[in-house]
Every structure is written in structure tokens, then in C-alpha cells.
mmCIF file of N, CA and C in Angstrom:
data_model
loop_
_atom_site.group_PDB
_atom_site.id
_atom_site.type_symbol
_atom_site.label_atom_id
_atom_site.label_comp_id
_atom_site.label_asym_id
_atom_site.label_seq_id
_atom_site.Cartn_x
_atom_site.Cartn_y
_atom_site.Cartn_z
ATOM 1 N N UNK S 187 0.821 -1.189 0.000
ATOM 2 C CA UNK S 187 0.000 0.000 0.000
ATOM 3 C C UNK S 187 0.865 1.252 0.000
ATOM 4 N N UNK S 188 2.086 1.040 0.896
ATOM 5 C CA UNK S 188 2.834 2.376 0.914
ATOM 6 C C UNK S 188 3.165 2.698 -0.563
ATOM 7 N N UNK S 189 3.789 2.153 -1.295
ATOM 8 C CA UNK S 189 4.574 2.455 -2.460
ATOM 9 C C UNK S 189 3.114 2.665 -3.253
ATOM 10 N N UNK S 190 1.888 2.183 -3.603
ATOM 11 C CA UNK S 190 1.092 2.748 -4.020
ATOM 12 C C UNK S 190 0.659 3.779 -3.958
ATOM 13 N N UNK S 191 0.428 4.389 -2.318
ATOM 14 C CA UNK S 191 0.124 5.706 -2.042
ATOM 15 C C UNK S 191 1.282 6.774 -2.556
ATOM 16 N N UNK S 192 2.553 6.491 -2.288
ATOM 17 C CA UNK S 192 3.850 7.438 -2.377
ATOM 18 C C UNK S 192 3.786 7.368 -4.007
ATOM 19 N N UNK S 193 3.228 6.712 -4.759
ATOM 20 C CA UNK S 193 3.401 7.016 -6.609
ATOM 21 C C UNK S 193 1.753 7.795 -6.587
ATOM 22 N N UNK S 194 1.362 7.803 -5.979
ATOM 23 C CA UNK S 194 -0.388 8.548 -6.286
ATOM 24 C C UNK S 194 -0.247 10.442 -5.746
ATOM 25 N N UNK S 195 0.695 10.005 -4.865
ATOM 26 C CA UNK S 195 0.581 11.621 -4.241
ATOM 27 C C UNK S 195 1.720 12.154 -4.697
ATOM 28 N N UNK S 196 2.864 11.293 -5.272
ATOM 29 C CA UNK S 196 3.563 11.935 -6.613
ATOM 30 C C UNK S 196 3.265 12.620 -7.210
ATOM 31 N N UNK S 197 2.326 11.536 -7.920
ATOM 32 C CA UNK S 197 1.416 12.340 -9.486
ATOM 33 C C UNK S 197 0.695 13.642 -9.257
ATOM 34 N N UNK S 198 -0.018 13.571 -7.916
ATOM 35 C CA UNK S 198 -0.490 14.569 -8.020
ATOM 36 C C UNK S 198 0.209 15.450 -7.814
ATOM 37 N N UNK S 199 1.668 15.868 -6.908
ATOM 38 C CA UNK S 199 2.231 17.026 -6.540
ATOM 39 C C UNK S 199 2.904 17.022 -8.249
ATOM 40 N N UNK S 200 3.203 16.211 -8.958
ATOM 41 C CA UNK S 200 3.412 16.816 -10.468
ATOM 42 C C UNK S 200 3.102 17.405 -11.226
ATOM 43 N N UNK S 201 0.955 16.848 -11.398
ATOM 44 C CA UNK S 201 -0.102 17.835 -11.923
ATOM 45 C C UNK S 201 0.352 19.016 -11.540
ATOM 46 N N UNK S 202 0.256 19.509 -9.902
ATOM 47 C CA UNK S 202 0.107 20.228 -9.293
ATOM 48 C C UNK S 202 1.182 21.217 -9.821
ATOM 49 N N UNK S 203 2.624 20.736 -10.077
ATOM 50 C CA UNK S 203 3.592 21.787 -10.850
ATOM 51 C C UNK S 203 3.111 22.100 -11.808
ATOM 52 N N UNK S 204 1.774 21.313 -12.233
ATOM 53 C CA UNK S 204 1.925 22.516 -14.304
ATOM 54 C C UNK S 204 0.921 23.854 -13.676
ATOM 55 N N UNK S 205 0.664 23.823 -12.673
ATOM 56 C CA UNK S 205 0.123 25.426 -12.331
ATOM 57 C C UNK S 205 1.041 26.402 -12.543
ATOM 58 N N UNK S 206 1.001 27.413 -13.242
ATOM 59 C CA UNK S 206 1.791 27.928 -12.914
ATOM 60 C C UNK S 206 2.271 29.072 -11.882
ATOM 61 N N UNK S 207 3.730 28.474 -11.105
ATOM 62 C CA UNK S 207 3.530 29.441 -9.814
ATOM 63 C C UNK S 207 3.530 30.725 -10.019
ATOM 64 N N UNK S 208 3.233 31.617 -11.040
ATOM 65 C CA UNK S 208 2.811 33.210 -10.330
ATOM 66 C C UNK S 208 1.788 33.272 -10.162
ATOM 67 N N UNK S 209 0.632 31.812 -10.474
ATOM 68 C CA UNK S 209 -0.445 32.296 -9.812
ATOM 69 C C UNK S 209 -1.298 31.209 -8.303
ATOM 70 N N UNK S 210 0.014 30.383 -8.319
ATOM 71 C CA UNK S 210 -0.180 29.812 -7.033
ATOM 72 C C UNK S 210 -0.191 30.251 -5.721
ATOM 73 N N UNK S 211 -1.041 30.326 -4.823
ATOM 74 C CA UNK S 211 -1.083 30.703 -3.276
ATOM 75 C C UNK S 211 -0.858 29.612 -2.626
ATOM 76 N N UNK S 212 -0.824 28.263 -2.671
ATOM 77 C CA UNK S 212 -0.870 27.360 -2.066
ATOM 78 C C UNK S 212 -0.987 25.870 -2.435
ATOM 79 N N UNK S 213 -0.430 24.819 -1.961
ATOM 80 C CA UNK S 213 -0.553 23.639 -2.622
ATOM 81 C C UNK S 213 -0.711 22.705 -1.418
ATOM 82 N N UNK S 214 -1.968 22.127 -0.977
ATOM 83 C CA UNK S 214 -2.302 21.436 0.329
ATOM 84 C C UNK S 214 -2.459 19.600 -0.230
ATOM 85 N N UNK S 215 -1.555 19.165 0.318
ATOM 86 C CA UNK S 215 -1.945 17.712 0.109
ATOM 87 C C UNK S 215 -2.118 16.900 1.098
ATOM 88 N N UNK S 216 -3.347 15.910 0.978
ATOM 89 C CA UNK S 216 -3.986 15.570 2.478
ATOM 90 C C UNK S 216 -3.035 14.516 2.550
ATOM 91 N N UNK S 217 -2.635 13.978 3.585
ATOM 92 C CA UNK S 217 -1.377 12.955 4.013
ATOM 93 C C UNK S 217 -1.709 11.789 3.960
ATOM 94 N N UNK S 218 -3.316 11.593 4.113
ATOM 95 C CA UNK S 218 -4.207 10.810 4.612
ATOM 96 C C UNK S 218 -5.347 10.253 3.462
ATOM 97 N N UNK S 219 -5.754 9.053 3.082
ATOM 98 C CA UNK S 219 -6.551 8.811 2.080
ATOM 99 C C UNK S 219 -7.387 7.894 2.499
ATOM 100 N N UNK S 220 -8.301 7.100 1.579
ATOM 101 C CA UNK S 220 -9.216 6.008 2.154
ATOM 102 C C UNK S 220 -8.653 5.168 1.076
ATOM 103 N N UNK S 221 -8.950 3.561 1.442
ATOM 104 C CA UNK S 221 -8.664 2.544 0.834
ATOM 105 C C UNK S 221 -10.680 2.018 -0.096
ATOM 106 N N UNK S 222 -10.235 1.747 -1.389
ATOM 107 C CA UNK S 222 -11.017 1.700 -2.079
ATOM 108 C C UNK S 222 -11.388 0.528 -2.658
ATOM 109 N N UNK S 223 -12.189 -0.567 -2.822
ATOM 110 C CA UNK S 223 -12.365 -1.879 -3.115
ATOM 111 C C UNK S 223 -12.061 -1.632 -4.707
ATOM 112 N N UNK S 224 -10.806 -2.947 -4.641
ATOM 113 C CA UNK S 224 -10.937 -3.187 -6.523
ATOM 114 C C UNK S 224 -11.725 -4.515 -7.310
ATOM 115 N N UNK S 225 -11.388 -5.604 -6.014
ATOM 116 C CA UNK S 225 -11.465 -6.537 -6.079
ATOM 117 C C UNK S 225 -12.057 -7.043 -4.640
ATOM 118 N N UNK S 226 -12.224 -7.953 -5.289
ATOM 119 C CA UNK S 226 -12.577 -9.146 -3.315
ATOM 120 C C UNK S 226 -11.083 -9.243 -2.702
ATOM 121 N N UNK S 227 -10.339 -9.101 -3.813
ATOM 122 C CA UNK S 227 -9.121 -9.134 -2.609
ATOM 123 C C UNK S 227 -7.961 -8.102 -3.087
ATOM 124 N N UNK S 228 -8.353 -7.412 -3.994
ATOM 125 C CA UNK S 228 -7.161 -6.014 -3.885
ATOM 126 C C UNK S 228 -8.478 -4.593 -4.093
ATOM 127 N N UNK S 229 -6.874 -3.657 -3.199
ATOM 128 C CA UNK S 229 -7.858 -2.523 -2.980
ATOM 129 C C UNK S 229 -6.965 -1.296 -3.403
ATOM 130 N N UNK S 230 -7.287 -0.184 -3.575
ATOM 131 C CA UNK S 230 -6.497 1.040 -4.060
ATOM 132 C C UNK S 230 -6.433 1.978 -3.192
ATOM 133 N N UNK S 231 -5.748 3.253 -3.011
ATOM 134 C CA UNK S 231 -5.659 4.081 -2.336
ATOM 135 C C UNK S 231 -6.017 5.121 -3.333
ATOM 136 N N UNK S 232 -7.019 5.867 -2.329
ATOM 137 C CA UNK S 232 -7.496 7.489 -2.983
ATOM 138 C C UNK S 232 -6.995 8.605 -2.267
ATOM 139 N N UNK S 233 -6.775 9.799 -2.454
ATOM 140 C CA UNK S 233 -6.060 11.078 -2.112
ATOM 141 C C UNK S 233 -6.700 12.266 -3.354
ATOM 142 N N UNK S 234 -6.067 13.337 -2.330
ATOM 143 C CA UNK S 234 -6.369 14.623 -3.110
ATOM 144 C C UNK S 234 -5.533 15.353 -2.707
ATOM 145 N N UNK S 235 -4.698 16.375 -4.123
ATOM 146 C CA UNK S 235 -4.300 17.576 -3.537
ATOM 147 C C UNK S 235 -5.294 18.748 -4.054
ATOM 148 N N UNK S 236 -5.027 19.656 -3.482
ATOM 149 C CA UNK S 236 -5.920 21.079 -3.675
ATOM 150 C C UNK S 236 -4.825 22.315 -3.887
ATOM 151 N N UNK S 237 -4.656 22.818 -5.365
ATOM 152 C CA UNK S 237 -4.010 23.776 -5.485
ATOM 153 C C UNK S 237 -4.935 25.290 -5.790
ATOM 154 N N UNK S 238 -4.759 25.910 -4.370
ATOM 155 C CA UNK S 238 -5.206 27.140 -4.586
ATOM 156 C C UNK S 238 -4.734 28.383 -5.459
ATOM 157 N N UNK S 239 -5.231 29.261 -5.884
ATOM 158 C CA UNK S 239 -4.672 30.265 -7.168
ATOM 159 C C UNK S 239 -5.515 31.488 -6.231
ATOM 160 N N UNK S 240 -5.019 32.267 -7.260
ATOM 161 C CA UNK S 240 -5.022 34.184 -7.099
ATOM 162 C C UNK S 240 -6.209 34.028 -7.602
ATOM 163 N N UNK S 241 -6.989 34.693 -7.088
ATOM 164 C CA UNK S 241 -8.761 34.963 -7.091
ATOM 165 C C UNK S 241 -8.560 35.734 -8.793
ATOM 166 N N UNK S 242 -9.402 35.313 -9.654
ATOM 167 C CA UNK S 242 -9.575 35.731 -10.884
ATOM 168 C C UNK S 242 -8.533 34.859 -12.104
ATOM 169 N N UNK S 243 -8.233 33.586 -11.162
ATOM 170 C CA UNK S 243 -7.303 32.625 -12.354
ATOM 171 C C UNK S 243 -8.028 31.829 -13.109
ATOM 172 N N UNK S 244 -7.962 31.886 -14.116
ATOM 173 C CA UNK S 244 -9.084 31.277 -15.602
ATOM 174 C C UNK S 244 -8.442 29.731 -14.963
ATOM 175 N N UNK S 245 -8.983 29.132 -14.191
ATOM 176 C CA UNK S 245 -8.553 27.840 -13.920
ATOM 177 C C UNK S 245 -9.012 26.599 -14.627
ATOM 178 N N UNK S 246 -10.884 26.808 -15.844
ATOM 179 C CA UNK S 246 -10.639 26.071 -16.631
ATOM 180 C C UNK S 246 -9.335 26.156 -17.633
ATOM 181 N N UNK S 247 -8.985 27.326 -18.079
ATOM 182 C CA UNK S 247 -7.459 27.271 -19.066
ATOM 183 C C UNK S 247 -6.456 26.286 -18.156
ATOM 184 N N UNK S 248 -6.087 26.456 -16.989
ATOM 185 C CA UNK S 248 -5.178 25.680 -16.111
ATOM 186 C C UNK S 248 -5.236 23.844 -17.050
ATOM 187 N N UNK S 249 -6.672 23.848 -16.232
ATOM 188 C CA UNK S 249 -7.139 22.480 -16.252
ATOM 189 C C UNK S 249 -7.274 22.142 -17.684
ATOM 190 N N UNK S 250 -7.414 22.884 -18.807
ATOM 191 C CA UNK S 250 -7.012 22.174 -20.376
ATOM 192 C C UNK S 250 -5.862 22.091 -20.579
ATOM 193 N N UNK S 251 -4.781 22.643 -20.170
ATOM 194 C CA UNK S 251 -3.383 22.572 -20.355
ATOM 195 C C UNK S 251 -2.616 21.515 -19.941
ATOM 196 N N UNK S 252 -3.198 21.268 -18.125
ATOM 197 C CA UNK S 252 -2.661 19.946 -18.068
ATOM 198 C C UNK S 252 -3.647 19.332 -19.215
ATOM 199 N N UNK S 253 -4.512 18.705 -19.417
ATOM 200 C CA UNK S 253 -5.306 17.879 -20.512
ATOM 201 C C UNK S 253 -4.153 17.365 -21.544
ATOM 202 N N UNK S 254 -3.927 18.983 -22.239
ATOM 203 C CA UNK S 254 -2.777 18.970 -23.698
ATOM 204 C C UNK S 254 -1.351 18.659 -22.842
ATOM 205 N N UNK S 255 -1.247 18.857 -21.767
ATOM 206 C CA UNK S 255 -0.041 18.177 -21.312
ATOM 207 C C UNK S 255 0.477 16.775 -21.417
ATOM 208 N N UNK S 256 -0.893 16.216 -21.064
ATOM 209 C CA UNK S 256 -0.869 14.475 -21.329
ATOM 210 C C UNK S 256 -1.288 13.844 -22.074
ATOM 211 N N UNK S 257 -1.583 14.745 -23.425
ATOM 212 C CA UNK S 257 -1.600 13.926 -24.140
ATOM 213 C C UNK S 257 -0.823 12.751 -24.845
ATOM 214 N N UNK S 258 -0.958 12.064 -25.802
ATOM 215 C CA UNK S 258 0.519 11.053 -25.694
ATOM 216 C C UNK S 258 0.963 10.052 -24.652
ATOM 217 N N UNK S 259 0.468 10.916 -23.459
ATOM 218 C CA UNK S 259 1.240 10.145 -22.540
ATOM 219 C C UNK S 259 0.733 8.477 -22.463
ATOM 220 N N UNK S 260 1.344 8.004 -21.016
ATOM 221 C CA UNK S 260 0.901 6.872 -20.476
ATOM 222 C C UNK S 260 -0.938 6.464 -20.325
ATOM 223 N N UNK S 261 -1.209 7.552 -20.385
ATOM 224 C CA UNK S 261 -2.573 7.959 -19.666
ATOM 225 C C UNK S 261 -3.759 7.963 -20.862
ATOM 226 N N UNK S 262 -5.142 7.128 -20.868
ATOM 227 C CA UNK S 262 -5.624 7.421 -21.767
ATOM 228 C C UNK S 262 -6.902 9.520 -21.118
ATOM 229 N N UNK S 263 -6.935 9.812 -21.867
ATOM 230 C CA UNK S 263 -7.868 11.150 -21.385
ATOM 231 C C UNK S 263 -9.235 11.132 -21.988
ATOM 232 N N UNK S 264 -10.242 11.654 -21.065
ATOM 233 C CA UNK S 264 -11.343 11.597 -20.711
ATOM 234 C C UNK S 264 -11.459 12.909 -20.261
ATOM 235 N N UNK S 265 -12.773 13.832 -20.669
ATOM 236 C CA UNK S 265 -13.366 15.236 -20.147
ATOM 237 C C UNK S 265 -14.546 15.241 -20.101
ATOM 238 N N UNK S 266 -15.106 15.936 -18.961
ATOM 239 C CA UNK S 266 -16.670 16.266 -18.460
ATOM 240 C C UNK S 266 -16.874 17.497 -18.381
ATOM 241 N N UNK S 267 -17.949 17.923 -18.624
ATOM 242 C CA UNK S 267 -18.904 19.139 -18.004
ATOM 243 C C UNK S 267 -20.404 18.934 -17.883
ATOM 244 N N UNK S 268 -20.924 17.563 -17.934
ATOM 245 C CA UNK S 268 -22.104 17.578 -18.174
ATOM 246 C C UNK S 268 -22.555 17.284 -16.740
ATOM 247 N N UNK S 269 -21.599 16.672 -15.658
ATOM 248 C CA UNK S 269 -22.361 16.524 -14.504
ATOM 249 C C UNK S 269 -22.219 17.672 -13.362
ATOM 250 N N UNK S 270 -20.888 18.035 -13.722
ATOM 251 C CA UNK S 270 -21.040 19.688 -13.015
ATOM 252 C C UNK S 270 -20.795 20.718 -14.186
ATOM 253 N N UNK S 271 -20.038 21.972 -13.237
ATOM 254 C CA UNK S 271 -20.473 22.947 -13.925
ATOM 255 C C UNK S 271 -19.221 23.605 -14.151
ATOM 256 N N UNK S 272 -18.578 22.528 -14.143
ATOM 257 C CA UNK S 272 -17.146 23.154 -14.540
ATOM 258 C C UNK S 272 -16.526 22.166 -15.275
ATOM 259 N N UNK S 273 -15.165 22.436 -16.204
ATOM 260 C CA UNK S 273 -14.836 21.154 -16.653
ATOM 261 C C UNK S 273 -13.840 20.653 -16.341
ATOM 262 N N UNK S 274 -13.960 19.156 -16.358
ATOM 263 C CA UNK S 274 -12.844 18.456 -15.931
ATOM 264 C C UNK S 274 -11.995 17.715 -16.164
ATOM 265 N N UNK S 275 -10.747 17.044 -16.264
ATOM 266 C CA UNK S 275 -9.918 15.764 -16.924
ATOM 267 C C UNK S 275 -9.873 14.731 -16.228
ATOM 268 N N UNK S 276 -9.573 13.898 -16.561
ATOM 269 C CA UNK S 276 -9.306 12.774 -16.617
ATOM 270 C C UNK S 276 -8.506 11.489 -16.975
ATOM 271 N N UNK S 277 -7.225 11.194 -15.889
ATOM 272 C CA UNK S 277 -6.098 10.645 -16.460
ATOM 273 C C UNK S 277 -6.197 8.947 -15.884
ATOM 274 N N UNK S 278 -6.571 8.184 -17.125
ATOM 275 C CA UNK S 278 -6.601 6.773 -16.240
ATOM 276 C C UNK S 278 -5.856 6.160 -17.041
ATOM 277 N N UNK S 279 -5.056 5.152 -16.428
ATOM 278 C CA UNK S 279 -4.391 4.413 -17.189
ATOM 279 C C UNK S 279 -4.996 3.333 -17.609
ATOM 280 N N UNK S 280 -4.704 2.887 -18.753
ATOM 281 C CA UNK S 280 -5.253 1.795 -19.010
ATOM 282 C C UNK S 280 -4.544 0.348 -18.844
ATOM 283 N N UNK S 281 -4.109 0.406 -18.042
ATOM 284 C CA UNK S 281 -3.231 -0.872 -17.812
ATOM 285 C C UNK S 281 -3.701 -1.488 -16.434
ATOM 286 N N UNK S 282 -4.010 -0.366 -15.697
ATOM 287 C CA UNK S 282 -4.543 -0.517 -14.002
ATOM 288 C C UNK S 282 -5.296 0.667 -13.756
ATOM 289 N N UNK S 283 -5.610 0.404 -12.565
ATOM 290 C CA UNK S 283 -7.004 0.971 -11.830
ATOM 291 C C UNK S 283 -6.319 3.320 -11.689
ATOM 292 N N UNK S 284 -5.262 2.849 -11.639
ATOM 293 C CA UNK S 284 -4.600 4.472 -11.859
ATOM 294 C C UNK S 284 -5.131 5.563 -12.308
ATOM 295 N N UNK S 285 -5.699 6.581 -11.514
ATOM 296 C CA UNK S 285 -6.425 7.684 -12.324
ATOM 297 C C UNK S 285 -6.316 8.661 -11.550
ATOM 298 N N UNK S 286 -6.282 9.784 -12.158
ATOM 299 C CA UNK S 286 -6.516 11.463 -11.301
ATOM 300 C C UNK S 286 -7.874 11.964 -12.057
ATOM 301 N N UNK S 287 -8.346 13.168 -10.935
ATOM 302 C CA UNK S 287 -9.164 13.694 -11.771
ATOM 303 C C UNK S 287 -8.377 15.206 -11.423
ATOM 304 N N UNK S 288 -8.603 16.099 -12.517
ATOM 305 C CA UNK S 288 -8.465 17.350 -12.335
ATOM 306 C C UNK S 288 -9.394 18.437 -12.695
ATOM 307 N N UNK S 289 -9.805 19.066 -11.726
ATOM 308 C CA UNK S 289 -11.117 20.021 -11.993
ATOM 309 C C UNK S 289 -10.503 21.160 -10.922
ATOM 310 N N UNK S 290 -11.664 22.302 -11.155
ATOM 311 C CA UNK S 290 -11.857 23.369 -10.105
ATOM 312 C C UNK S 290 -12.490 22.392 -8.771
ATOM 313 N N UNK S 291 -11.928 22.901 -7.516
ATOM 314 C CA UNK S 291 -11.739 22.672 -6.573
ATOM 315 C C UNK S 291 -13.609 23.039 -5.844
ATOM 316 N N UNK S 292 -13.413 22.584 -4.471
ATOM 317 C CA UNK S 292 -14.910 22.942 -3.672
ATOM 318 C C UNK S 292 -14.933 24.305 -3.584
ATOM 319 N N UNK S 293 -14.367 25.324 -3.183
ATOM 320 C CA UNK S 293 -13.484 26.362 -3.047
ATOM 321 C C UNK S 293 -13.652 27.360 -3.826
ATOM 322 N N UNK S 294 -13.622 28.813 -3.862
ATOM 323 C CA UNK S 294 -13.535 29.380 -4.844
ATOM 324 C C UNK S 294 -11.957 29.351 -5.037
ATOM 325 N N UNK S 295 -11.341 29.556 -6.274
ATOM 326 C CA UNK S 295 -10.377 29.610 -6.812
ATOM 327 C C UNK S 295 -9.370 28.647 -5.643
ATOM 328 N N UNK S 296 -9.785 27.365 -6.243
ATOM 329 C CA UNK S 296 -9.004 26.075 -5.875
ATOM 330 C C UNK S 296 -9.367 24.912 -7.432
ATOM 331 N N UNK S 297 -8.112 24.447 -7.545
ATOM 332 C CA UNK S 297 -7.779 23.618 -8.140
ATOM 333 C C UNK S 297 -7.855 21.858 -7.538
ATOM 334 N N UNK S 298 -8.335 21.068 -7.794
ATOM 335 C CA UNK S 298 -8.783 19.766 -6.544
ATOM 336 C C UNK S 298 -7.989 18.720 -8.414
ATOM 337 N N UNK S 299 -6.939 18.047 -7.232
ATOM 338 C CA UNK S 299 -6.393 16.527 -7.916
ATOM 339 C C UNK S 299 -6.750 15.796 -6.931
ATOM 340 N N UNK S 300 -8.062 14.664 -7.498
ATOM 341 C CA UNK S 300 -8.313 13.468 -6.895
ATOM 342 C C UNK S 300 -7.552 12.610 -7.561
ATOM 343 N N UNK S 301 -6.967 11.678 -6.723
ATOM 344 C CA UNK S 301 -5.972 10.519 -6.963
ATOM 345 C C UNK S 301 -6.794 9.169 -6.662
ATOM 346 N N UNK S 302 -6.362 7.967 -7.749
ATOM 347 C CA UNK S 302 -6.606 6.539 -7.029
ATOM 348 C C UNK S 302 -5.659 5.777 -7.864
ATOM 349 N N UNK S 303 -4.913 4.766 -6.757
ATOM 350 C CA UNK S 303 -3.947 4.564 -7.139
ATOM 351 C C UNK S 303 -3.858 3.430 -7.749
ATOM 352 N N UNK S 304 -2.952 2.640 -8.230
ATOM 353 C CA UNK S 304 -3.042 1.206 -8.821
ATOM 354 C C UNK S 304 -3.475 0.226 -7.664
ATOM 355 N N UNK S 305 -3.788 -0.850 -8.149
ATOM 356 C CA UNK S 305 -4.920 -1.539 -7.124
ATOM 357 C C UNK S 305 -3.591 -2.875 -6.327
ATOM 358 N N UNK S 306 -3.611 -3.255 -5.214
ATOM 359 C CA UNK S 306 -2.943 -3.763 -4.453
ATOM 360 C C UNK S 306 -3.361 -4.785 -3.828
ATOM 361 N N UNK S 307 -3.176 -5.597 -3.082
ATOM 362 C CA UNK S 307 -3.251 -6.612 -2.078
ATOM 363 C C UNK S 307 -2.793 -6.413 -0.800
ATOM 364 N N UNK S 308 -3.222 -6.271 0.103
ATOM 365 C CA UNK S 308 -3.327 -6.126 1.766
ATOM 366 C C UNK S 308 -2.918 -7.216 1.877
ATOM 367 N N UNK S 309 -2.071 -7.216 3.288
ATOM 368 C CA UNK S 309 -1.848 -8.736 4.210
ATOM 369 C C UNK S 309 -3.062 -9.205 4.733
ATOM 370 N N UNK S 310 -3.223 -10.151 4.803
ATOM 371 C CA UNK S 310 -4.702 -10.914 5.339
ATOM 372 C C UNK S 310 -5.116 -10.086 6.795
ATOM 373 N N UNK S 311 -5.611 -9.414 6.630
ATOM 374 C CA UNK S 311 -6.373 -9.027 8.264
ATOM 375 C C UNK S 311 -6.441 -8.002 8.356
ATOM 376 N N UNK S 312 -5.702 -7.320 7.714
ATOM 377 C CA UNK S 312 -5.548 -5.647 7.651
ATOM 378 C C UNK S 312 -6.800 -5.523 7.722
ATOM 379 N N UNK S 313 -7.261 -4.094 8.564
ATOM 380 C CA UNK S 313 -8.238 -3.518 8.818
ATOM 381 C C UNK S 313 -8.348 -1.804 7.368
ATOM 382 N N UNK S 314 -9.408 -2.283 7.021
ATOM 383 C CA UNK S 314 -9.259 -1.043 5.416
ATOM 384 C C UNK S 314 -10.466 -0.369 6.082
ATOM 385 N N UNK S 315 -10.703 0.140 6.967
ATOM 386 C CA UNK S 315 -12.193 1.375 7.337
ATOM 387 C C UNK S 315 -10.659 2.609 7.947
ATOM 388 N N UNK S 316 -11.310 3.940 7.726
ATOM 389 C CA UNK S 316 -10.215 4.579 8.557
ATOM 390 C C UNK S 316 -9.541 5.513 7.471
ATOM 391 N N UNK S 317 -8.492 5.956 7.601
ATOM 392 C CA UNK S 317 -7.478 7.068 7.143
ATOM 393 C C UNK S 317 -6.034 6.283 6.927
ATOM 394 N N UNK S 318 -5.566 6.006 5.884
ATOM 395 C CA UNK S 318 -4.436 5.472 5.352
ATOM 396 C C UNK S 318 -3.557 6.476 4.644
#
């Protein structure tokens, strides 16, 4: 689980660099995630960072840039606006359960990377309710 979580909150403090800092105030990443069923017997780790910006930052432009950032990449991409009201990306791999989302944040002028990480196997007994 560790090395799963430590490549998930990677990615996101990476997203999190294509902001660019003159208009960053802040970059909060929760330490702490929940464990997510993949399987009957492997599970993933979820996380979020939240990059806050200077009140008046066109943060959909942010959030298409990473988009055109990854393109090519490892990552197949996926975009929404139809269930909220802002738009969003979508980086999943297609090899494993691996995905971020990147949208405007709860927040006014916040940026929110939800993370879930590649899917794993627990030692038999581990307790998965709680903060990981």
C-alpha cells in the first residue's frame, strides 16, 4: 500500500507543478486517504491535492493545459462538463485501476487533484475502514 500511495501523491504534486507558480497561493496535500475496493481481494488508495490560485485565475485554461499536457502520454484522457459545472480531466491508465481527476476545486479559486492509485493486495487481516 505504501509504495502505491507514495506514486499517487507523486502524481499529483506533479499535476500540481503545471500550475503555474505566479499564480499559485498554495498547494495542500492531504497525508491521509481512504482505501477503495478493486477486487474481493485487492484494494487502491485514494487522495487529493488542492491547489489554490489568485482569485480571478481562468482555472478552466489551467485544467485544459494539463489535458494537452498528457496527451501522448501513459494515460488514456477523458473530459466532463455535463455533470457539473465546470470542466474536468481525466487521467486513467489503461493498464490498471490508476487515475486522477483534475477540476476546479470545492473552493472558490481552488484547483482539486483526486488521486486513485493502482490496485494492491493487503496482508490478510488488515483492517481497510479509517485514514491510510
Amino acid at each position: 500500500m505504501d509504495e502505491a500511495k507514495e506514486t499517487a501523491q507523486a502524481m499529483e504534486l506533479e499535476i500540481a507543478g503545471l500550475v503555474p507558480s505566479e499564480v499559485v497561493v498554495s498547494v495542500d496535500q492531504m497525508p491521509k486517504g481512504t482505501l477503495f475496493s478493486c477486487s474481493e481481494t485487492e484494494w487502491r488508495w485514494k487522495g487529493a491535492t488542492t491547489v489554490t490560485v489568485r482569485k480571478g485565475t481562468d482555472i478552466e485554461a489551467i485544467v485544459r493545459a494539463v489535458q494537452v499536457h498528457y496527451e501522448g502520454s501513459r494515460f488514456d484522457l477523458g473530459t466532463r462538463q455535463d455533470i457539473v459545472d465546470h470542466f474536468e480531466v481525466q487521467l486513467t491508465s489503461p493498464d490498471t485501476a490508476e487515475n486522477y481527476i483534475v477540476s476546479e476545486g470545492f473552493g472558490p479559486d481552488e484547483i482539486r487533484i483526486a488521486s486513485g492509485s493502482v490496485c494492491f493486495t493487503l496482508p490478510e487481516g488488515t483492517w481497510t475502514r479509517g485514514a491510510f
